[in-house]
Amino acid sequence: MEDADTGETERDGYYVLLNKYAVARGHFLLVTKLYESQSHPLTPGQLIQTYLLLLAAQSRQRPYFAFFNCGVLSGASQPHKHIQFMPGEPPLERLARSAKIENEARPFVIPKVPFAAHIKRLDRNVVASASSIVTSTYPSSSSSSSEETLDQLGAELSMSFMSVLDEMYQTMRVRAQHNAATGTTTASSDAPSTPSYNVVMTLEHIYLFPRSAEKVVIARDPSGTDEPSHLSATREGDEPFLSLSINSLGFGGMLLVKSSQELERVKTVGIGRMLSEVGMEPAKEEDNKGCDDVFADLT
C-alpha cells in the first residue's frame, strides 16, 4: 500500500488484505509491514491511514467502520498489529450522531448504554476538508494544501484518540478505588497491568470500550432448569449456560455464535448484559436502560 504523507517511512508501511476468515463480504485488514504488538495503542499514522480508507470506501458509496482489538482481554486473535474494516454502520452510531453535547471538543457518553463507552465526535470542518483529498486513485501528497489537510486530520484524530484513552484510564481508576473500598474481587483481578480495550471508528466518531474480561460466562440457574443465573461465574466443573468470546465487533453490532442454540441463549441473556460483563461499569449517574433496544437488530 502506498502511504499518504503521514510522516511515516516506507518501512512503516502497511498491507491491505482481504480477511481469510471474513465475517461478512468485504471484511478486510490493514496490517503493519513490520511487526508491532497488538497490545500497543494506535499511532497517529495508523489513525490517519485507517480514516483515509474509511473515506475511500465512502467515496464509492460503500460505508464502512473500522475496529481495533487492543490487549489480552480485547478478543484479539493475532499478536501482529492489525485494524479491521467491516461494511455497514455500528448500532451506537445513530445514537452518537443524535446526541446533544455541550462541548464537542471533549468525549461524551450515551446515557442508555449500561457499560463504559467513551466517545469523541470528530471536528466536522476537519472531516469535510479530509473528504476533499480522497480521489479515485488515492490521496495525493503533492500539493501543500493536501499536506496541510493531512496534518490537520492527524492532529484531530490523535487528540481525539488520546482524549478517549484518558477517559478510559479514569474509568479504570474509579473501578480500582471502588474495588479497594468494598473489597470486591473482579474477573480482571489477575489481569495484566496493560489495559485492554476495543476501538471502533466511523467517519464521525471514535469509540473506546474498556474491557474487564475477554469472555462472557453466564452460569446456569441453580434450580436445574436450562435458564441463565443472575450470576456470571460458574462453580468449578459446572457447564455454563453461555460462554462466548467477544471482541470489538460485539460493540460494533455483531456477536459470533456457533449454533442456533447458542443464538437463542444470547437472546435469552441479552446483549446489554453480555457487553456489561466483559466491559466496565459506566459512571453512576448514567441511566442503564435501553441497550437491548439499541442492539435489537442483532436478534
PDB file of C-alpha atoms in Angstrom:
ATOM      1  CA  MET A   1       0.000   0.000   0.000  1.00  0.00           C
ATOM      2  CA  GLU A   2       1.349   3.424  -0.976  1.00  0.00           C
ATOM      3  CA  ASP A   3       1.298   5.724   2.040  1.00  0.00           C
ATOM      4  CA  ALA A   4      -0.192   9.166   2.113  1.00  0.00           C
ATOM      5  CA  ASP A   5       2.188  11.759   3.535  1.00  0.00           C
ATOM      6  CA  THR A   6       1.702  10.903   7.209  1.00  0.00           C
ATOM      7  CA  GLY A   7       5.308  11.330   8.274  1.00  0.00           C
ATOM      8  CA  GLU A   8       5.965   7.592   8.028  1.00  0.00           C
ATOM      9  CA  THR A   9       8.706   5.934   6.010  1.00  0.00           C
ATOM     10  CA  GLU A  10       8.379   3.022   3.581  1.00  0.00           C
ATOM     11  CA  ARG A  11       9.486   0.715   6.404  1.00  0.00           C
ATOM     12  CA  ASP A  12       6.467   1.903   8.383  1.00  0.00           C
ATOM     13  CA  GLY A  13       4.045   0.981   5.607  1.00  0.00           C
ATOM     14  CA  TYR A  14       1.054  -1.330   5.524  1.00  0.00           C
ATOM     15  CA  TYR A  15      -0.553  -4.214   3.724  1.00  0.00           C
ATOM     16  CA  VAL A  16      -4.267  -4.131   2.935  1.00  0.00           C
ATOM     17  CA  LEU A  17      -5.534  -7.712   2.926  1.00  0.00           C
ATOM     18  CA  LEU A  18      -8.869  -9.413   2.499  1.00  0.00           C
ATOM     19  CA  ASN A  19      -9.679 -11.330   5.663  1.00  0.00           C
ATOM     20  CA  LYS A  20      -9.154 -15.059   5.083  1.00  0.00           C
ATOM     21  CA  TYR A  21     -11.833 -15.752   7.730  1.00  0.00           C
ATOM     22  CA  ALA A  22     -14.207 -12.959   6.757  1.00  0.00           C
ATOM     23  CA  VAL A  23     -17.206 -12.324   8.998  1.00  0.00           C
ATOM     24  CA  ALA A  24     -19.008 -10.600   6.111  1.00  0.00           C
ATOM     25  CA  ARG A  25     -18.371  -9.918   2.440  1.00  0.00           C
ATOM     26  CA  GLY A  26     -15.857  -7.078   2.133  1.00  0.00           C
ATOM     27  CA  HIS A  27     -14.215  -7.672   5.545  1.00  0.00           C
ATOM     28  CA  PHE A  28     -10.569  -6.573   5.176  1.00  0.00           C
ATOM     29  CA  LEU A  29      -7.473  -5.724   7.244  1.00  0.00           C
ATOM     30  CA  LEU A  30      -4.848  -3.000   7.482  1.00  0.00           C
ATOM     31  CA  VAL A  31      -1.654  -4.711   8.715  1.00  0.00           C
ATOM     32  CA  THR A  32       1.692  -3.135   9.600  1.00  0.00           C
ATOM     33  CA  LYS A  33       4.563  -4.333   7.381  1.00  0.00           C
ATOM     34  CA  LEU A  34       6.932  -4.543  10.320  1.00  0.00           C
ATOM     35  CA  TYR A  35       5.881  -6.430  13.433  1.00  0.00           C
ATOM     36  CA  GLU A  36       4.136  -4.332  16.073  1.00  0.00           C
ATOM     37  CA  SER A  37       2.309  -5.692  19.075  1.00  0.00           C
ATOM     38  CA  GLN A  38      -1.482  -5.701  19.017  1.00  0.00           C
ATOM     39  CA  SER A  39      -1.290  -4.538  22.652  1.00  0.00           C
ATOM     40  CA  HIS A  40       0.244  -1.198  21.647  1.00  0.00           C
ATOM     41  CA  PRO A  41      -2.051   1.818  21.091  1.00  0.00           C
ATOM     42  CA  LEU A  42      -2.722   3.099  17.596  1.00  0.00           C
ATOM     43  CA  THR A  43      -0.182   5.633  16.350  1.00  0.00           C
ATOM     44  CA  PRO A  44      -1.051   8.927  14.589  1.00  0.00           C
ATOM     45  CA  GLY A  45      -0.019   7.419  11.227  1.00  0.00           C
ATOM     46  CA  GLN A  46      -2.188   4.353  11.797  1.00  0.00           C
ATOM     47  CA  LEU A  47      -5.156   6.521  12.734  1.00  0.00           C
ATOM     48  CA  ILE A  48      -4.734   8.564   9.530  1.00  0.00           C
ATOM     49  CA  GLN A  49      -4.421   5.520   7.274  1.00  0.00           C
ATOM     50  CA  THR A  50      -7.496   3.978   8.881  1.00  0.00           C
ATOM     51  CA  TYR A  51      -9.523   7.125   8.369  1.00  0.00           C
ATOM     52  CA  LEU A  52      -8.400   7.530   4.748  1.00  0.00           C
ATOM     53  CA  LEU A  53      -9.581   4.003   3.974  1.00  0.00           C
ATOM     54  CA  LEU A  54     -12.973   4.816   5.503  1.00  0.00           C
ATOM     55  CA  LEU A  55     -13.136   7.942   3.350  1.00  0.00           C
ATOM     56  CA  ALA A  56     -12.172   5.988   0.226  1.00  0.00           C
ATOM     57  CA  ALA A  57     -14.947   3.476   0.891  1.00  0.00           C
ATOM     58  CA  GLN A  58     -17.467   6.264   1.469  1.00  0.00           C
ATOM     59  CA  SER A  59     -16.456   7.955  -1.814  1.00  0.00           C
ATOM     60  CA  ARG A  60     -17.531   4.748  -3.555  1.00  0.00           C
ATOM     61  CA  GLN A  61     -20.883   4.709  -1.760  1.00  0.00           C
ATOM     62  CA  ARG A  62     -19.809   1.800   0.465  1.00  0.00           C
ATOM     63  CA  PRO A  63     -19.810   2.974   4.088  1.00  0.00           C
ATOM     64  CA  TYR A  64     -17.519   1.051   6.426  1.00  0.00           C
ATOM     65  CA  PHE A  65     -16.432   1.219  10.045  1.00  0.00           C
ATOM     66  CA  ALA A  66     -13.052   0.218  11.468  1.00  0.00           C
ATOM     67  CA  PHE A  67     -12.255  -1.624  14.680  1.00  0.00           C
ATOM     68  CA  PHE A  68      -9.168  -2.474  16.708  1.00  0.00           C
ATOM     69  CA  ASN A  69      -8.790  -5.034  19.499  1.00  0.00           C
ATOM     70  CA  CYS A  70      -6.065  -3.958  21.925  1.00  0.00           C
ATOM     71  CA  GLY A  71      -4.744  -6.099  24.781  1.00  0.00           C
ATOM     72  CA  VAL A  72      -5.155  -9.660  26.040  1.00  0.00           C
ATOM     73  CA  LEU A  73      -8.757  -9.159  27.183  1.00  0.00           C
ATOM     74  CA  SER A  74      -9.920  -7.445  23.989  1.00  0.00           C
ATOM     75  CA  GLY A  75     -10.695 -10.557  21.952  1.00  0.00           C
ATOM     76  CA  ALA A  76      -7.711 -10.098  19.614  1.00  0.00           C
ATOM     77  CA  SER A  77      -6.912 -13.284  17.691  1.00  0.00           C
ATOM     78  CA  GLN A  78      -3.485 -12.286  16.313  1.00  0.00           C
ATOM     79  CA  PRO A  79      -0.478 -10.647  18.066  1.00  0.00           C
ATOM     80  CA  HIS A  80       0.645  -8.706  14.941  1.00  0.00           C
ATOM     81  CA  LYS A  81      -0.964  -5.259  14.920  1.00  0.00           C
ATOM     82  CA  HIS A  82      -3.900  -5.008  12.536  1.00  0.00           C
ATOM     83  CA  ILE A  83      -7.001  -2.861  12.141  1.00  0.00           C
ATOM     84  CA  GLN A  84     -10.121  -4.429  10.669  1.00  0.00           C
ATOM     85  CA  PHE A  85     -12.807  -2.953   8.441  1.00  0.00           C
ATOM     86  CA  MET A  86     -16.427  -4.009   8.109  1.00  0.00           C
ATOM     87  CA  PRO A  87     -19.160  -2.727   5.788  1.00  0.00           C
ATOM     88  CA  GLY A  88     -22.097  -1.002   7.426  1.00  0.00           C
ATOM     89  CA  GLU A  89     -22.610   1.150  10.489  1.00  0.00           C
ATOM     90  CA  PRO A  90     -22.453   0.158  14.184  1.00  0.00           C
ATOM     91  CA  PRO A  91     -25.794   0.442  16.052  1.00  0.00           C
ATOM     92  CA  LEU A  92     -24.424   3.030  18.501  1.00  0.00           C
ATOM     93  CA  GLU A  93     -23.583   5.430  15.669  1.00  0.00           C
ATOM     94  CA  ARG A  94     -27.132   6.685  15.223  1.00  0.00           C
ATOM     95  CA  LEU A  95     -27.345   7.452  18.955  1.00  0.00           C
ATOM     96  CA  ALA A  96     -23.947   9.158  18.971  1.00  0.00           C
ATOM     97  CA  ARG A  97     -24.876  11.185  15.898  1.00  0.00           C
ATOM     98  CA  SER A  98     -28.079  12.470  17.501  1.00  0.00           C
ATOM     99  CA  ALA A  99     -26.546  13.101  20.946  1.00  0.00           C
ATOM    100  CA  LYS A 100     -26.735  16.709  22.109  1.00  0.00           C
ATOM    101  CA  ILE A 101     -23.390  17.541  23.709  1.00  0.00           C
ATOM    102  CA  GLU A 102     -22.310  20.835  25.240  1.00  0.00           C
ATOM    103  CA  ASN A 103     -18.653  20.688  24.248  1.00  0.00           C
ATOM    104  CA  GLU A 104     -17.721  18.762  21.100  1.00  0.00           C
ATOM    105  CA  ALA A 105     -14.037  19.135  21.974  1.00  0.00           C
ATOM    106  CA  ARG A 106     -14.483  16.642  24.819  1.00  0.00           C
ATOM    107  CA  PRO A 107     -15.529  12.970  24.914  1.00  0.00           C
ATOM    108  CA  PHE A 108     -19.113  12.137  25.843  1.00  0.00           C
ATOM    109  CA  VAL A 109     -21.261   9.159  26.827  1.00  0.00           C
ATOM    110  CA  ILE A 110     -24.679   7.899  25.769  1.00  0.00           C
ATOM    111  CA  PRO A 111     -26.940   7.527  28.839  1.00  0.00           C
ATOM    112  CA  LYS A 112     -28.767   4.425  27.544  1.00  0.00           C
ATOM    113  CA  VAL A 113     -25.608   2.297  27.423  1.00  0.00           C
ATOM    114  CA  PRO A 114     -25.003   0.080  30.516  1.00  0.00           C
ATOM    115  CA  PHE A 115     -21.239  -0.235  30.012  1.00  0.00           C
ATOM    116  CA  ALA A 116     -18.411   2.282  29.775  1.00  0.00           C
ATOM    117  CA  ALA A 117     -18.321   3.720  26.258  1.00  0.00           C
ATOM    118  CA  HIS A 118     -16.138   6.783  25.728  1.00  0.00           C
ATOM    119  CA  ILE A 119     -16.990   8.610  22.507  1.00  0.00           C
ATOM    120  CA  LYS A 120     -15.380  11.573  20.752  1.00  0.00           C
ATOM    121  CA  ARG A 121     -17.121  13.403  17.928  1.00  0.00           C
ATOM    122  CA  LEU A 122     -14.655  14.383  15.220  1.00  0.00           C
ATOM    123  CA  ASP A 123     -14.403  18.012  14.138  1.00  0.00           C
ATOM    124  CA  ARG A 124     -16.797  18.461  11.224  1.00  0.00           C
ATOM    125  CA  ASN A 125     -14.607  21.050   9.488  1.00  0.00           C
ATOM    126  CA  VAL A 126     -11.568  18.780   9.563  1.00  0.00           C
ATOM    127  CA  VAL A 127     -13.663  15.862   8.294  1.00  0.00           C
ATOM    128  CA  ALA A 128     -15.048  17.953   5.419  1.00  0.00           C
ATOM    129  CA  SER A 129     -11.548  19.053   4.404  1.00  0.00           C
ATOM    130  CA  ALA A 130     -10.217  15.490   4.553  1.00  0.00           C
ATOM    131  CA  SER A 131     -13.034  14.258   2.333  1.00  0.00           C
ATOM    132  CA  SER A 132     -11.855  16.573  -0.430  1.00  0.00           C
ATOM    133  CA  ILE A 133      -8.442  14.904  -0.778  1.00  0.00           C
ATOM    134  CA  VAL A 134      -9.778  11.397  -1.448  1.00  0.00           C
ATOM    135  CA  THR A 135      -9.677  10.648  -5.184  1.00  0.00           C
ATOM    136  CA  SER A 136     -10.328   7.602  -7.320  1.00  0.00           C
ATOM    137  CA  THR A 137      -6.670   6.596  -7.094  1.00  0.00           C
ATOM    138  CA  TYR A 138      -5.565   7.516  -3.579  1.00  0.00           C
ATOM    139  CA  PRO A 139      -4.850  10.703  -1.608  1.00  0.00           C
ATOM    140  CA  SER A 140      -2.008  12.643  -3.180  1.00  0.00           C
ATOM    141  CA  SER A 141       0.551  14.438  -1.080  1.00  0.00           C
ATOM    142  CA  SER A 142       1.850  16.568  -3.971  1.00  0.00           C
ATOM    143  CA  SER A 143       0.142  19.801  -3.011  1.00  0.00           C
ATOM    144  CA  SER A 144       0.791  21.880   0.058  1.00  0.00           C
ATOM    145  CA  SER A 145      -2.952  22.095   0.709  1.00  0.00           C
ATOM    146  CA  SER A 146      -3.202  18.293   0.848  1.00  0.00           C
ATOM    147  CA  GLU A 147      -0.267  18.136   3.240  1.00  0.00           C
ATOM    148  CA  GLU A 148      -1.885  20.752   5.479  1.00  0.00           C
ATOM    149  CA  THR A 149      -5.188  18.868   5.399  1.00  0.00           C
ATOM    150  CA  LEU A 150      -3.463  15.615   6.376  1.00  0.00           C
ATOM    151  CA  ASP A 151      -1.671  17.411   9.202  1.00  0.00           C
ATOM    152  CA  GLN A 152      -4.992  18.750  10.487  1.00  0.00           C
ATOM    153  CA  LEU A 153      -6.598  15.327  10.180  1.00  0.00           C
ATOM    154  CA  GLY A 154      -3.710  13.676  12.026  1.00  0.00           C
ATOM    155  CA  ALA A 155      -3.900  16.219  14.834  1.00  0.00           C
ATOM    156  CA  GLU A 156      -7.670  15.802  15.190  1.00  0.00           C
ATOM    157  CA  LEU A 157      -7.533  12.002  15.198  1.00  0.00           C
ATOM    158  CA  SER A 158      -4.582  11.874  17.600  1.00  0.00           C
ATOM    159  CA  MET A 159      -6.099  14.319  20.084  1.00  0.00           C
ATOM    160  CA  SER A 160      -9.462  12.572  19.895  1.00  0.00           C
ATOM    161  CA  PHE A 161      -7.903   9.166  20.497  1.00  0.00           C
ATOM    162  CA  MET A 162      -5.826  10.470  23.406  1.00  0.00           C
ATOM    163  CA  SER A 163      -8.910  12.058  24.963  1.00  0.00           C
ATOM    164  CA  VAL A 164     -10.881   8.781  24.993  1.00  0.00           C
ATOM    165  CA  LEU A 165      -7.794   6.959  26.307  1.00  0.00           C
ATOM    166  CA  ASP A 166      -7.659   9.473  29.177  1.00  0.00           C
ATOM    167  CA  GLU A 167     -11.324   8.794  29.928  1.00  0.00           C
ATOM    168  CA  MET A 168     -10.629   5.048  29.929  1.00  0.00           C
ATOM    169  CA  TYR A 169      -7.847   5.433  32.498  1.00  0.00           C
ATOM    170  CA  GLN A 170     -10.198   7.494  34.657  1.00  0.00           C
ATOM    171  CA  THR A 171     -12.797   4.717  34.423  1.00  0.00           C
ATOM    172  CA  MET A 172     -10.165   2.190  35.468  1.00  0.00           C
ATOM    173  CA  ARG A 173      -9.063   4.345  38.425  1.00  0.00           C
ATOM    174  CA  VAL A 174     -12.638   4.699  39.652  1.00  0.00           C
ATOM    175  CA  ARG A 175     -13.149   0.944  39.289  1.00  0.00           C
ATOM    176  CA  ALA A 176      -9.952   0.187  41.238  1.00  0.00           C
ATOM    177  CA  GLN A 177     -10.883   2.625  44.003  1.00  0.00           C
ATOM    178  CA  HIS A 178     -14.349   1.120  44.287  1.00  0.00           C
ATOM    179  CA  ASN A 179     -12.955  -2.411  44.446  1.00  0.00           C
ATOM    180  CA  ALA A 180     -10.428  -1.391  47.092  1.00  0.00           C
ATOM    181  CA  ALA A 181     -13.098   0.318  49.199  1.00  0.00           C
ATOM    182  CA  THR A 182     -15.556  -2.574  49.004  1.00  0.00           C
ATOM    183  CA  GLY A 183     -13.136  -5.500  48.909  1.00  0.00           C
ATOM    184  CA  THR A 184     -14.695  -6.562  45.615  1.00  0.00           C
ATOM    185  CA  THR A 185     -12.939  -9.184  43.527  1.00  0.00           C
ATOM    186  CA  THR A 186     -13.480  -8.889  39.779  1.00  0.00           C
ATOM    187  CA  ALA A 187     -12.847 -11.112  36.815  1.00  0.00           C
ATOM    188  CA  SER A 188      -9.920  -8.904  35.893  1.00  0.00           C
ATOM    189  CA  SER A 189      -8.199  -9.021  39.290  1.00  0.00           C
ATOM    190  CA  ASP A 190      -5.392 -11.179  37.912  1.00  0.00           C
ATOM    191  CA  ALA A 191      -5.268  -9.500  34.512  1.00  0.00           C
ATOM    192  CA  PRO A 192      -2.027  -7.960  33.196  1.00  0.00           C
ATOM    193  CA  SER A 193      -1.357  -4.350  34.158  1.00  0.00           C
ATOM    194  CA  THR A 194      -1.530  -3.280  30.492  1.00  0.00           C
ATOM    195  CA  PRO A 195      -5.121  -2.208  29.814  1.00  0.00           C
ATOM    196  CA  SER A 196      -7.321  -3.945  27.276  1.00  0.00           C
ATOM    197  CA  TYR A 197      -9.905  -2.108  25.231  1.00  0.00           C
ATOM    198  CA  ASN A 198     -11.805  -2.079  21.951  1.00  0.00           C
ATOM    199  CA  VAL A 199     -11.796   0.795  19.478  1.00  0.00           C
ATOM    200  CA  VAL A 200     -14.447   1.472  16.845  1.00  0.00           C
ATOM    201  CA  MET A 201     -14.007   4.284  14.321  1.00  0.00           C
ATOM    202  CA  THR A 202     -16.505   5.790  11.903  1.00  0.00           C
ATOM    203  CA  LEU A 203     -16.192   8.916   9.784  1.00  0.00           C
ATOM    204  CA  GLU A 204     -17.882  10.891  12.561  1.00  0.00           C
ATOM    205  CA  HIS A 205     -16.783   9.330  15.859  1.00  0.00           C
ATOM    206  CA  ILE A 206     -14.108   7.398  17.717  1.00  0.00           C
ATOM    207  CA  TYR A 207     -15.390   4.958  20.367  1.00  0.00           C
ATOM    208  CA  LEU A 208     -13.352   3.287  23.093  1.00  0.00           C
ATOM    209  CA  PHE A 209     -14.689   0.459  25.286  1.00  0.00           C
ATOM    210  CA  PRO A 210     -12.500  -0.595  28.258  1.00  0.00           C
ATOM    211  CA  ARG A 211     -12.504  -4.337  28.946  1.00  0.00           C
ATOM    212  CA  SER A 212     -12.634  -6.321  32.183  1.00  0.00           C
ATOM    213  CA  ALA A 213     -12.844  -9.798  30.599  1.00  0.00           C
ATOM    214  CA  GLU A 214     -12.251 -11.443  27.221  1.00  0.00           C
ATOM    215  CA  LYS A 215     -15.164 -13.853  27.504  1.00  0.00           C
ATOM    216  CA  VAL A 216     -18.673 -13.630  28.928  1.00  0.00           C
ATOM    217  CA  VAL A 217     -19.517 -16.637  31.093  1.00  0.00           C
ATOM    218  CA  ILE A 218     -23.094 -16.950  32.376  1.00  0.00           C
ATOM    219  CA  ALA A 219     -23.888 -19.645  34.932  1.00  0.00           C
ATOM    220  CA  ARG A 220     -26.906 -21.923  34.770  1.00  0.00           C
ATOM    221  CA  ASP A 221     -29.812 -21.348  37.095  1.00  0.00           C
ATOM    222  CA  PRO A 222     -29.120 -23.333  40.305  1.00  0.00           C
ATOM    223  CA  SER A 223     -32.643 -24.773  40.196  1.00  0.00           C
ATOM    224  CA  GLY A 224     -31.508 -27.116  37.439  1.00  0.00           C
ATOM    225  CA  THR A 225     -33.573 -25.584  34.643  1.00  0.00           C
ATOM    226  CA  ASP A 226     -31.939 -24.649  31.350  1.00  0.00           C
ATOM    227  CA  GLU A 227     -32.078 -20.952  32.174  1.00  0.00           C
ATOM    228  CA  PRO A 228     -29.372 -18.375  32.939  1.00  0.00           C
ATOM    229  CA  SER A 229     -28.492 -17.463  36.501  1.00  0.00           C
ATOM    230  CA  HIS A 230     -28.153 -13.864  37.568  1.00  0.00           C
ATOM    231  CA  LEU A 231     -24.567 -14.826  38.441  1.00  0.00           C
ATOM    232  CA  SER A 232     -21.716 -14.593  35.942  1.00  0.00           C
ATOM    233  CA  ALA A 233     -19.229 -17.027  37.440  1.00  0.00           C
ATOM    234  CA  THR A 234     -19.810 -20.779  37.408  1.00  0.00           C
ATOM    235  CA  ARG A 235     -18.746 -23.285  40.025  1.00  0.00           C
ATOM    236  CA  GLU A 236     -15.738 -25.408  39.129  1.00  0.00           C
ATOM    237  CA  GLY A 237     -16.790 -28.322  36.959  1.00  0.00           C
ATOM    238  CA  ASP A 238     -20.201 -26.879  36.086  1.00  0.00           C
ATOM    239  CA  GLU A 239     -21.113 -26.319  32.455  1.00  0.00           C
ATOM    240  CA  PRO A 240     -22.080 -22.658  31.915  1.00  0.00           C
ATOM    241  CA  PHE A 241     -25.362 -21.615  30.342  1.00  0.00           C
ATOM    242  CA  LEU A 242     -23.375 -19.430  27.928  1.00  0.00           C
ATOM    243  CA  SER A 243     -19.663 -18.887  27.256  1.00  0.00           C
ATOM    244  CA  LEU A 244     -18.733 -16.555  24.424  1.00  0.00           C
ATOM    245  CA  SER A 245     -15.623 -14.626  23.410  1.00  0.00           C
ATOM    246  CA  ILE A 246     -16.325 -11.004  22.457  1.00  0.00           C
ATOM    247  CA  ASN A 247     -14.158  -8.533  20.561  1.00  0.00           C
ATOM    248  CA  SER A 248     -14.803  -5.082  19.083  1.00  0.00           C
ATOM    249  CA  LEU A 249     -17.485  -6.473  16.795  1.00  0.00           C
ATOM    250  CA  GLY A 250     -19.687  -7.067  19.842  1.00  0.00           C
ATOM    251  CA  PHE A 251     -19.680  -3.321  20.493  1.00  0.00           C
ATOM    252  CA  GLY A 252     -19.914  -2.710  16.745  1.00  0.00           C
ATOM    253  CA  GLY A 253     -23.130  -4.703  16.424  1.00  0.00           C
ATOM    254  CA  MET A 254     -22.097  -8.313  15.764  1.00  0.00           C
ATOM    255  CA  LEU A 255     -21.779 -11.317  18.062  1.00  0.00           C
ATOM    256  CA  LEU A 256     -20.438 -14.500  16.506  1.00  0.00           C
ATOM    257  CA  VAL A 257     -22.211 -17.698  17.578  1.00  0.00           C
ATOM    258  CA  LYS A 258     -21.572 -21.312  16.589  1.00  0.00           C
ATOM    259  CA  SER A 259     -25.088 -22.740  16.637  1.00  0.00           C
ATOM    260  CA  SER A 260     -28.775 -21.879  16.689  1.00  0.00           C
ATOM    261  CA  GLN A 261     -28.874 -22.980  20.343  1.00  0.00           C
ATOM    262  CA  GLU A 262     -26.111 -20.526  21.211  1.00  0.00           C
ATOM    263  CA  LEU A 263     -28.003 -17.788  19.357  1.00  0.00           C
ATOM    264  CA  GLU A 264     -31.134 -18.491  21.419  1.00  0.00           C
ATOM    265  CA  ARG A 265     -29.087 -18.288  24.610  1.00  0.00           C
ATOM    266  CA  VAL A 266     -27.622 -14.959  23.529  1.00  0.00           C
ATOM    267  CA  LYS A 267     -31.187 -13.685  23.054  1.00  0.00           C
ATOM    268  CA  THR A 268     -32.170 -15.000  26.492  1.00  0.00           C
ATOM    269  CA  VAL A 269     -29.248 -13.371  28.306  1.00  0.00           C
ATOM    270  CA  GLY A 270     -29.490 -10.087  26.384  1.00  0.00           C
ATOM    271  CA  ILE A 271     -26.866  -8.084  24.553  1.00  0.00           C
ATOM    272  CA  GLY A 272     -26.703  -5.389  27.208  1.00  0.00           C
ATOM    273  CA  ARG A 273     -25.848  -7.819  29.988  1.00  0.00           C
ATOM    274  CA  MET A 274     -23.259  -9.618  27.874  1.00  0.00           C
ATOM    275  CA  LEU A 275     -21.386  -6.445  26.942  1.00  0.00           C
ATOM    276  CA  SER A 276     -21.617  -5.217  30.539  1.00  0.00           C
ATOM    277  CA  GLU A 277     -20.000  -8.438  31.756  1.00  0.00           C
ATOM    278  CA  VAL A 278     -16.932  -8.012  29.538  1.00  0.00           C
ATOM    279  CA  GLY A 279     -16.789  -4.215  29.721  1.00  0.00           C
ATOM    280  CA  MET A 280     -16.722  -1.882  32.717  1.00  0.00           C
ATOM    281  CA  GLU A 281     -19.451  -0.086  34.559  1.00  0.00           C
ATOM    282  CA  PRO A 282     -20.393   3.382  33.324  1.00  0.00           C
ATOM    283  CA  ALA A 283     -20.472   6.410  35.598  1.00  0.00           C
ATOM    284  CA  LYS A 284     -23.094   6.059  38.323  1.00  0.00           C
ATOM    285  CA  GLU A 285     -25.192   8.931  37.033  1.00  0.00           C
ATOM    286  CA  GLU A 286     -25.792   7.230  33.697  1.00  0.00           C
ATOM    287  CA  ASP A 287     -29.157   5.634  33.013  1.00  0.00           C
ATOM    288  CA  ASN A 288     -28.578   1.921  32.347  1.00  0.00           C
ATOM    289  CA  LYS A 289     -31.777   1.224  30.442  1.00  0.00           C
ATOM    290  CA  GLY A 290     -32.409   0.662  26.785  1.00  0.00           C
ATOM    291  CA  CYS A 291     -29.284  -1.061  25.470  1.00  0.00           C
ATOM    292  CA  ASP A 292     -31.111  -4.144  24.181  1.00  0.00           C
ATOM    293  CA  ASP A 293     -33.328  -1.847  22.129  1.00  0.00           C
ATOM    294  CA  VAL A 294     -30.213  -0.303  20.563  1.00  0.00           C
ATOM    295  CA  PHE A 295     -28.885  -3.749  19.606  1.00  0.00           C
ATOM    296  CA  ALA A 296     -32.288  -5.200  18.689  1.00  0.00           C
ATOM    297  CA  ASP A 297     -31.177  -5.833  15.109  1.00  0.00           C
ATOM    298  CA  LEU A 298     -28.734  -8.452  16.343  1.00  0.00           C
ATOM    299  CA  THR A 299     -31.526 -10.810  17.339  1.00  0.00           C
TER     300      THR A 299
END
